[in-house]
CSV table of C-alpha atoms in Angstrom, one decimal:
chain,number,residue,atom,x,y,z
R,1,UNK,CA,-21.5,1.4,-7.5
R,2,UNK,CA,-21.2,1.2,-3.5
R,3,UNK,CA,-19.5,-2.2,-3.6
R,4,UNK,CA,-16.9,-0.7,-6.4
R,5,UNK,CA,-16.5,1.8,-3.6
R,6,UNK,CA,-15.4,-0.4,-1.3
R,7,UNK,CA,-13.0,-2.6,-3.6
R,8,UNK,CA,-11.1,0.6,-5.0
R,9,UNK,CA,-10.0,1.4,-1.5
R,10,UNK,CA,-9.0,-2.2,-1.2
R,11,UNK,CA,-6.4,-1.9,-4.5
R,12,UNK,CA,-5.7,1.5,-3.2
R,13,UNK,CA,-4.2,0.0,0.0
R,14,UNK,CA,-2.7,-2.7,-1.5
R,15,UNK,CA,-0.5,-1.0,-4.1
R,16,UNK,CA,3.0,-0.1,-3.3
R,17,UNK,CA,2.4,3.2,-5.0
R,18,UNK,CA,-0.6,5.6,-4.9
R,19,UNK,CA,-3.1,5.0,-7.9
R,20,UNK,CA,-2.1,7.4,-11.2
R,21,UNK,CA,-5.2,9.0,-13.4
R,22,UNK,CA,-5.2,8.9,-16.6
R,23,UNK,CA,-8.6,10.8,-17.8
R,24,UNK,CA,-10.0,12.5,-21.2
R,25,UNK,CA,-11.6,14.4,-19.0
R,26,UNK,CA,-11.4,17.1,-16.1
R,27,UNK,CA,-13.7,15.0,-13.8
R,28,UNK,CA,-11.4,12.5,-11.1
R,29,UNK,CA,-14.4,11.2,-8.8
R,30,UNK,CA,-14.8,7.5,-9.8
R,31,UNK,CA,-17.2,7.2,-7.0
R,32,UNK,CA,-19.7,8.6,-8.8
R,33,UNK,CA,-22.4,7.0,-10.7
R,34,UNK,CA,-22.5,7.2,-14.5
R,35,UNK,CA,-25.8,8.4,-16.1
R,36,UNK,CA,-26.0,5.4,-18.3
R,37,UNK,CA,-24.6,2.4,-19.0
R,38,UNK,CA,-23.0,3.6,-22.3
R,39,UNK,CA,-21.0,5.9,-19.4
R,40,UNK,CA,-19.5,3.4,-17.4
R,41,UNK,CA,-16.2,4.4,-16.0
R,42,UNK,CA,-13.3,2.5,-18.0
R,43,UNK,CA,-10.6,1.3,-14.9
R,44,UNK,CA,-7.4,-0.1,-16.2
R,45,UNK,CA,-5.4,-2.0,-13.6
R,46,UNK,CA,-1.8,-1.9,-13.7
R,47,UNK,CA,-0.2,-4.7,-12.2
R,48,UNK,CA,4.0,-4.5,-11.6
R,49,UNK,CA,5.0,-8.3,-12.5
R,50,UNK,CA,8.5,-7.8,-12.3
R,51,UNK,CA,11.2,-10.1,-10.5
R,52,UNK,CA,10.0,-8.0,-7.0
R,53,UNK,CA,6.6,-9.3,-7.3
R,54,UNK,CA,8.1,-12.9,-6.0
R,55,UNK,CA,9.6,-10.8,-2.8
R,56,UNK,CA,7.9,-11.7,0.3
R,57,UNK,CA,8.6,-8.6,1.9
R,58,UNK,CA,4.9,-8.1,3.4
R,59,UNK,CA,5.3,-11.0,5.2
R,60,UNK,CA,1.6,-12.3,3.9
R,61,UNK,CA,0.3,-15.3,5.7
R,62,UNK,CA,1.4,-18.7,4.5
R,63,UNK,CA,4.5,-17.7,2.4
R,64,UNK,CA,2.5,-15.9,-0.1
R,65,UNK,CA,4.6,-13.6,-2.4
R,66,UNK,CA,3.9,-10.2,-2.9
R,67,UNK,CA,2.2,-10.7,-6.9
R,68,UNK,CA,0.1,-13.6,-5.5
R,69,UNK,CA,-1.5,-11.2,-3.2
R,70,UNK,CA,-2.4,-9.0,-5.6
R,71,UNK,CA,-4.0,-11.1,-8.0
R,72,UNK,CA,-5.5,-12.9,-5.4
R,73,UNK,CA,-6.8,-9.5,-4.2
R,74,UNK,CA,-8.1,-8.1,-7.6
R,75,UNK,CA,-9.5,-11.4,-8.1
R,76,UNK,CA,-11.7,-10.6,-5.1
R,77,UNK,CA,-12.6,-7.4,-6.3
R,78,UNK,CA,-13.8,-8.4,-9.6
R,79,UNK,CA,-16.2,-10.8,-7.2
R,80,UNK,CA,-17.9,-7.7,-5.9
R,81,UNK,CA,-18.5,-5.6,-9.0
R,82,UNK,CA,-21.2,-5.7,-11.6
R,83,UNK,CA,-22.0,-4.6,-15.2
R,84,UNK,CA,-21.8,-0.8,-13.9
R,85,UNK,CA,-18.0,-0.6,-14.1
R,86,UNK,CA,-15.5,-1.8,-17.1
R,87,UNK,CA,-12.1,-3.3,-16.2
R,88,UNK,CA,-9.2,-4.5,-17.7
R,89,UNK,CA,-5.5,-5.4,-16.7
R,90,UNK,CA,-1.8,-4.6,-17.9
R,91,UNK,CA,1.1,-5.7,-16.9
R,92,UNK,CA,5.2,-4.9,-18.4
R,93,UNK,CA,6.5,-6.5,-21.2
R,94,UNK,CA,10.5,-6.8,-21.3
R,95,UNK,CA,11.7,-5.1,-24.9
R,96,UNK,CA,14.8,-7.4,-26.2
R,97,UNK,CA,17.7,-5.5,-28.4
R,98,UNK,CA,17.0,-1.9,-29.4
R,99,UNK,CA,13.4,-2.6,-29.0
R,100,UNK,CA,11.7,-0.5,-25.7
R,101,UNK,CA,10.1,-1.4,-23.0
R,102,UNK,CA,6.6,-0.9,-21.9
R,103,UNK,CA,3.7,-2.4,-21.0
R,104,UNK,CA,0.4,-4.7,-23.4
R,105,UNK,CA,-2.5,-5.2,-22.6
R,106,UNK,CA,-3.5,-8.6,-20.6
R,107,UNK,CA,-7.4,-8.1,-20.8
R,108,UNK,CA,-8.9,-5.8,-22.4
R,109,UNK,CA,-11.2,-3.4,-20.6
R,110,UNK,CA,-14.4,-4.8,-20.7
R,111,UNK,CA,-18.3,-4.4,-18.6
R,112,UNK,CA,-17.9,-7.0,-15.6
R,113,UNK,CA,-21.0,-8.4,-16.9
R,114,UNK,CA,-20.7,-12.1,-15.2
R,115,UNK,CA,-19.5,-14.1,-18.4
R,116,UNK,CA,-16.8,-11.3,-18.5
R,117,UNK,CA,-15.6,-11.5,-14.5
R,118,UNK,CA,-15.9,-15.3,-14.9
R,119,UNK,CA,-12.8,-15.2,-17.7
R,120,UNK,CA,-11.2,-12.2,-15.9
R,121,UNK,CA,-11.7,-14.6,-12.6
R,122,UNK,CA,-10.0,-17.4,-14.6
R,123,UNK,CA,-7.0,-15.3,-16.1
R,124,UNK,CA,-5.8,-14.5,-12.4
R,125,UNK,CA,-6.1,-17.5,-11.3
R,126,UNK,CA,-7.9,-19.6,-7.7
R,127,UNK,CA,-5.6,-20.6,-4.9
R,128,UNK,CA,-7.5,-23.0,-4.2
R,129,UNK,CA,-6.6,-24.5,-7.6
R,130,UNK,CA,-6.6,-23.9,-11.5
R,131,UNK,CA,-6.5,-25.8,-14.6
R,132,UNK,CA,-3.8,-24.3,-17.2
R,133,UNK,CA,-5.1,-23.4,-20.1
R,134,UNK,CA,-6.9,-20.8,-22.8
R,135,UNK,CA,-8.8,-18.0,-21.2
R,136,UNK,CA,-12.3,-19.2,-22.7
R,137,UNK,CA,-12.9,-15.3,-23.8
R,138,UNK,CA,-9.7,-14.1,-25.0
R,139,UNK,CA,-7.5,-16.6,-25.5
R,140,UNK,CA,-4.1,-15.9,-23.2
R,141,UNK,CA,-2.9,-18.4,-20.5
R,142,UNK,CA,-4.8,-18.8,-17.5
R,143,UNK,CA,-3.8,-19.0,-13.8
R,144,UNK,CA,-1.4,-16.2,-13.6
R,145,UNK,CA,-1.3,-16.7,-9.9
R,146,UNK,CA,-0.2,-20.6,-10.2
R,147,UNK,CA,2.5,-19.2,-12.6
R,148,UNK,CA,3.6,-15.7,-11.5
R,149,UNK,CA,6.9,-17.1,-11.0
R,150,UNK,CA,7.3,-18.7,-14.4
R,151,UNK,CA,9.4,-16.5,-17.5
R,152,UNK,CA,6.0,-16.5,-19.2
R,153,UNK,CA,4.8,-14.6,-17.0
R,154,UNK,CA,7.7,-12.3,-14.9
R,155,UNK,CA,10.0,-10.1,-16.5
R,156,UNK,CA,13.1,-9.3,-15.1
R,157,UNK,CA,13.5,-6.3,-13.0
R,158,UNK,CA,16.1,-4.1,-15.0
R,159,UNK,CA,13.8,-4.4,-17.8
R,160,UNK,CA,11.0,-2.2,-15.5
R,161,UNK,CA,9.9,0.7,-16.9
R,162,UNK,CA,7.0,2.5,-14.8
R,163,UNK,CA,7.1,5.6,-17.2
R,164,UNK,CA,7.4,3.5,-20.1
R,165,UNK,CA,4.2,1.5,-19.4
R,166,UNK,CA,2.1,4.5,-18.1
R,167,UNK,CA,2.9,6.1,-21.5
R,168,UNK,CA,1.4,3.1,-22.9
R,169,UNK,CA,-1.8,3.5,-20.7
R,170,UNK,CA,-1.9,6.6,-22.6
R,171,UNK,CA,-1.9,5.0,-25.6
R,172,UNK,CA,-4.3,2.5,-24.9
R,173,UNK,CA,-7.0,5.3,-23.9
R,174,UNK,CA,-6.6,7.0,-27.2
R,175,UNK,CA,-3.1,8.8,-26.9
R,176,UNK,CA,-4.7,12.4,-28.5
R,177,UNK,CA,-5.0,14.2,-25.1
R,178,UNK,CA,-2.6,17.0,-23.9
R,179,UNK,CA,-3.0,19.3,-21.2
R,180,UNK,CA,-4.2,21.7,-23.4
R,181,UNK,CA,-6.8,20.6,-24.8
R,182,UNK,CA,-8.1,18.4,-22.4
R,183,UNK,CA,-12.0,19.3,-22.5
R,184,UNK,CA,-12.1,20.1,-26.2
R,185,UNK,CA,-11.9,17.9,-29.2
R,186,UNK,CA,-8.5,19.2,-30.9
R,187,UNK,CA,-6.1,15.9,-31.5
R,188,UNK,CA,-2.4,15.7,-30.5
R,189,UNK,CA,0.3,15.9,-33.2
R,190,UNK,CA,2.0,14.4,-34.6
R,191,UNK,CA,0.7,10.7,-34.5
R,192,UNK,CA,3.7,8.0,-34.1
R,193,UNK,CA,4.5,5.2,-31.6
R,194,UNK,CA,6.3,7.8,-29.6
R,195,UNK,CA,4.0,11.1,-29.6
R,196,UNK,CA,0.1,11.1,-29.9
R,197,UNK,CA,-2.0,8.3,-31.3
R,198,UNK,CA,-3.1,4.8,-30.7
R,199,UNK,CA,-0.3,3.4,-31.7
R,200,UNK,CA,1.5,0.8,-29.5
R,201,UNK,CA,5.0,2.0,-27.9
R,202,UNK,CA,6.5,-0.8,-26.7
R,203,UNK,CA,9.1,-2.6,-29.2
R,204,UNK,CA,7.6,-6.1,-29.3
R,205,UNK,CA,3.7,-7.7,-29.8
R,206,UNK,CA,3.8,-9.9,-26.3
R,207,UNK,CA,2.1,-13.4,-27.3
R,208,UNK,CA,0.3,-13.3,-24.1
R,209,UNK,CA,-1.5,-10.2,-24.8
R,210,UNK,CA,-5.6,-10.0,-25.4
R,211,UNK,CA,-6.7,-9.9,-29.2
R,212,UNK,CA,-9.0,-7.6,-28.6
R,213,UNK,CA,-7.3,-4.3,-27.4
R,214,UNK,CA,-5.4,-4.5,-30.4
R,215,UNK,CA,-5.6,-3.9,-34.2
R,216,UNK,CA,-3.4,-4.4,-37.3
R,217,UNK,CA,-2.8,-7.6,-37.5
R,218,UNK,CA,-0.2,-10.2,-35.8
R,219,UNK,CA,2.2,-8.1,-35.6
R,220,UNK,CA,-0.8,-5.6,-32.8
R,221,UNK,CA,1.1,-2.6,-33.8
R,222,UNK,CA,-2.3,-0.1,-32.7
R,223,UNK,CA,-4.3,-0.1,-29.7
R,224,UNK,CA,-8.3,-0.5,-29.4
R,225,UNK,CA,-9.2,2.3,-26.5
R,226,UNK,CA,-11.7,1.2,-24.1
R,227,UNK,CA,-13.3,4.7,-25.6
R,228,UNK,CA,-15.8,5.1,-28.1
R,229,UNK,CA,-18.5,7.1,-29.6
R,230,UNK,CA,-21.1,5.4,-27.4
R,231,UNK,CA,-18.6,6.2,-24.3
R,232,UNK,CA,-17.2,9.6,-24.6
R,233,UNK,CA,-18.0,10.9,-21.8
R,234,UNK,CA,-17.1,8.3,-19.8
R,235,UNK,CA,-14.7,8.4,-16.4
R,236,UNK,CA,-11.3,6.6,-16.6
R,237,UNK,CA,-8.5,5.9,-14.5
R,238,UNK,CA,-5.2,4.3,-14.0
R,239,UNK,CA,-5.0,2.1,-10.6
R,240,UNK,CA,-1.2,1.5,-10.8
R,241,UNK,CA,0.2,-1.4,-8.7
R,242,UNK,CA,4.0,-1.2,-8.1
R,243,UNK,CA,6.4,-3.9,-6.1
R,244,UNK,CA,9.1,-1.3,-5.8
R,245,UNK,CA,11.0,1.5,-7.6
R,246,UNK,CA,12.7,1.4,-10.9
R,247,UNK,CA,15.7,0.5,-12.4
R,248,UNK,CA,15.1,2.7,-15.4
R,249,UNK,CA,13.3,5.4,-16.8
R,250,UNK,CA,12.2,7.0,-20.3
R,251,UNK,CA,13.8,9.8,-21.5
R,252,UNK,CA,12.1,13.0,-20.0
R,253,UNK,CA,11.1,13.7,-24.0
R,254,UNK,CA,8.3,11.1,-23.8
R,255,UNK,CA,6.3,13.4,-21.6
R,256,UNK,CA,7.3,16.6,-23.1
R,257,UNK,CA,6.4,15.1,-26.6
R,258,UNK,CA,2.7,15.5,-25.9
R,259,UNK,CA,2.6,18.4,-23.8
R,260,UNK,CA,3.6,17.1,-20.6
R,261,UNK,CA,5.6,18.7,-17.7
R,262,UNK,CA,9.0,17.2,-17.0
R,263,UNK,CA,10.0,19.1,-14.0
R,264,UNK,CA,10.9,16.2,-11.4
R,265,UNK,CA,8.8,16.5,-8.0
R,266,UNK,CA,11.4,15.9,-5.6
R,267,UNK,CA,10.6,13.1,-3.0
R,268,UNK,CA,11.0,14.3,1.1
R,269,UNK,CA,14.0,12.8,2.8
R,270,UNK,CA,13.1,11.5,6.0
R,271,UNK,CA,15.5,10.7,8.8
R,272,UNK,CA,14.7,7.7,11.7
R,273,UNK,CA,16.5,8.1,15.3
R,274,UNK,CA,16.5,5.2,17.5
R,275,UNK,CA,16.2,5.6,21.3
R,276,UNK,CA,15.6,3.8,24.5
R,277,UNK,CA,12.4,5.3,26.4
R,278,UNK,CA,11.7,4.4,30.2
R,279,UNK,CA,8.5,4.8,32.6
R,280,UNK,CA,8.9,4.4,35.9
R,281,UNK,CA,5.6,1.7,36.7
R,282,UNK,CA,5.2,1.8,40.4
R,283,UNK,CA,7.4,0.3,43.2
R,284,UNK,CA,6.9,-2.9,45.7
R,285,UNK,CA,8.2,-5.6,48.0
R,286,UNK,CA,9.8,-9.0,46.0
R,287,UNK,CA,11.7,-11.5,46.9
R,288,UNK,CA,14.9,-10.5,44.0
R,289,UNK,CA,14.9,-8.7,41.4
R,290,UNK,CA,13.9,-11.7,39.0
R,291,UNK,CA,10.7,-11.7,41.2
R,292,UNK,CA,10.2,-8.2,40.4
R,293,UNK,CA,10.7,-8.0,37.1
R,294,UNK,CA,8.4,-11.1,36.4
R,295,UNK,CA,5.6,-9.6,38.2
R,296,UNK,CA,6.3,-6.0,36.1
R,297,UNK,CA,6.4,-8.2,33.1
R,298,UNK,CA,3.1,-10.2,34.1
R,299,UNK,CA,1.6,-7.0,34.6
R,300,UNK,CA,2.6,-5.1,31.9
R,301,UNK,CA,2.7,-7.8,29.3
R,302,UNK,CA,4.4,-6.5,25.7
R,303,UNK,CA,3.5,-2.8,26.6
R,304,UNK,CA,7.3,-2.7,27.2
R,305,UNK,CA,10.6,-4.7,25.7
R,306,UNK,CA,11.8,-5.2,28.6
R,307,UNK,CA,11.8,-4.8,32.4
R,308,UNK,CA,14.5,-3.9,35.0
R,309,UNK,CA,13.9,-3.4,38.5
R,310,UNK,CA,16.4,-1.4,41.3
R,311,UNK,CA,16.2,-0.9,44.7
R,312,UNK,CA,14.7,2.8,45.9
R,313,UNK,CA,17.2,5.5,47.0
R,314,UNK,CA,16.2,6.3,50.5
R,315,UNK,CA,16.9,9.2,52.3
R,316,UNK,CA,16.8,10.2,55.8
R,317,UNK,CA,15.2,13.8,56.9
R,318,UNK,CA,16.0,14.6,60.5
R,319,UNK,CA,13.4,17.6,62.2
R,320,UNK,CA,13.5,18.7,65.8
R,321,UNK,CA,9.7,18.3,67.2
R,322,UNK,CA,10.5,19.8,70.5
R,323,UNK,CA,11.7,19.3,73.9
R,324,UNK,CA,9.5,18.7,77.4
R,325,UNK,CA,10.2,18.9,81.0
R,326,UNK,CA,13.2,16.1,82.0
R,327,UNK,CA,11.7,13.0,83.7
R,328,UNK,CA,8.3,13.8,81.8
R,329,UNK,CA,8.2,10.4,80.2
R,330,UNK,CA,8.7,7.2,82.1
R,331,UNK,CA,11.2,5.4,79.3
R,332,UNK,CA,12.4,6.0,75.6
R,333,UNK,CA,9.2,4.1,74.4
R,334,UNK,CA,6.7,6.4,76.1
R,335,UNK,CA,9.0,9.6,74.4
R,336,UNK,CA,8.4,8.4,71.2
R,337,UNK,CA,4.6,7.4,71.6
R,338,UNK,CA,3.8,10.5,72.8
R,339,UNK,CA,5.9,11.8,69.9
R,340,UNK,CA,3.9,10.1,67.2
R,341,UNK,CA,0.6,10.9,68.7
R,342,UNK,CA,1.3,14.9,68.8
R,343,UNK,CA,3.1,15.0,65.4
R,344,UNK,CA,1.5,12.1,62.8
R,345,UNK,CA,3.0,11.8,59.3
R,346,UNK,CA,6.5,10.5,60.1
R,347,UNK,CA,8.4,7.4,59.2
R,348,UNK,CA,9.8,7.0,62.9
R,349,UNK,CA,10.5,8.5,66.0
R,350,UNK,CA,13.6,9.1,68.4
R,351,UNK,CA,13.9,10.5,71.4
R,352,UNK,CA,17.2,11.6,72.6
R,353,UNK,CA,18.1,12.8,76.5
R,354,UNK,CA,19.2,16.6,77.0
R,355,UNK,CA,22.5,17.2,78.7
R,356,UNK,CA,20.7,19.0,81.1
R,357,UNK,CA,19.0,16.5,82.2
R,358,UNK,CA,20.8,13.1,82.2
R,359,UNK,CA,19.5,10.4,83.9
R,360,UNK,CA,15.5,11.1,82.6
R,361,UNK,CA,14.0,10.7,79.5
């Protein structure tokens, strides 16, 4: 479990949107080890593959888009875990006429056992190259990440629908948990597509999904949940990966309907100023002001936008050291010597004759 720990935080930074938690239980700390193997904690990824995931607005290296990251990244992940952890991936599916929204099931939650992270490996996709074709375990395309930009495997964004497809998380762990009775064994009711139950939300069976989180027949009206007898207590959560917000949302119903809370959490507003901060650096002698402000600039290097230079202000403060005896010095010169020997710490020196005594200095 100390390598999962590192790769969670890895998702957990890449996704637009903090990671949701969809548990059967009170427990949240998927850090910790499971007792058994029976207990491994079931992680369902959530990837947004909407138009936004072919924006570029992260500005990754070599043109890559935003999706190709991601599944470049989760690939990587799956690298690093081992039989201790059970993973799977959904992604949205686009409902067409009066049929909804939501999300299916791309691979089922399964042990990353290595014949099971070699097919989930081969589902995303290499950079470095991949042969399209039949995942060899469950059957759906491969190389998502060659063909993230394709209509097979994008939908458009106005079909998004976040709530939509985390209700259908819900329904893929089981769908009988409410808030009520989330550490005893009463079921949710009623038991329909849009309330409690297993059974699948969104309008339309999408051909690419994986066989085996579904039941029913063609038509994969019912989930499988990664949940079991053998896995009851087991940890699970909902690492939800989003490429921006919305167009739409479910009616608020959805939640209420199995004992959710509706009340919207209102977002902070945040407001961004833009000013124009200067440091004074130092002073010194240049040829012109280009001079100076390539030497600040050399200096300084990009600690600063930009570099101006001026000349200094400088004033003149005039005090009266004292007088002496007329003819005491032999010139002007030996006035001011003798000046700047009994009073150091001035910029200059000037003697001046008194009336009384014209013609000394």
């Amino acid at each position: 479990m100390k390598k999962f720990d590192k790769t969670l935080l890895t998702l957990a930074l890449l996704g637009m949107l903090a990671p949701a938690t969809v548990s059967l239980a009170e427990d949240t700390d998927i850090y910790a080890a499971s007792d058994s193997e029976s207990d491994n904690p079931n992680v369902l990824v959530i990837i947004d593959n909407s138009a936004n995931w072919s924006a570029a607005n992260q500005h990754w290296p070599g043109g890559i888009k935003q999706g190709q990251a991601e599944l470049n990244a989760l690939r990587t992940v799956i690298s690093e875990l081992n039989s201790d952890i059970n993973l799977g991936m959904m992604m949205f599916t686009p409902g067409s006429g009066a049929a909804k929204d939501g999300g299916y099931v791309r691979f089922h939650v399964r042990k990353m056992g290595s014949t099971n992270k070699s097919a989930f490996r081969e589902l995303l996709g290499n950079p470095a190259g991949c042969s399209n074709g039949a995942n060899s375990l469950n059957g759906t395309p491969n190389c998502i990440y060659q063909n993230f930009d394709a209509p097979t495997e994008k939908v458009g964004t106005a079909k998004t629908d976040y709530s939509a497809t985390m209700f259908e998380a819900f329904k893929y762990f089981g769908g009988y948990t409410s808030p009520a009775h989330a550490t005893d064994d009463v079921a949710g009711a009623p038991v329909d597509a849009s309330h409690f139950g297993a059974l699948r939300y969104a309008g339309n069976p999408e051909a690419n999904s994986d066989a085996a989180a579904y039941t029913g027949g063609a038509s994969k009206p019912e989930y499988v949940s990664p949940l079991s007898s053998d896995n009851s207590c087991a940890k699970n959560y909902v690492i939800f990966i989003g490429n921006g917000y919305p167009t739409q949302d479910s009616p608020s119903s959805l939640l209420t309907g199995v004992g959710g809370d509706a009340t919207q959490t209102s977002v902070p507003d945040f407001t961004t100023v833009s000013g124009i901060s200067q440091t004074l650096l130092g002073s010194g002698s240049y040829a012109s002001q280009a001079a100076c402000e390539t030497a600040a600039a050399a200096t300084y290097g990009t600690a600063y936008d930009s570099y101006s230079c001026s000349n200094p202000v400088v004033s003149t403060n005039t005090t009266a050291l004292g007088t002496s005896a007329c003819g005491q010095y032999a010139s002007q010169a030996a006035c001011e010597t003798a000046a700047a020997t009994a009073h150091p710490g001035y910029s200059s020196y000037s003697c001046t004759v008194a009336a009384a005594c014209a013609g000394t200095q």
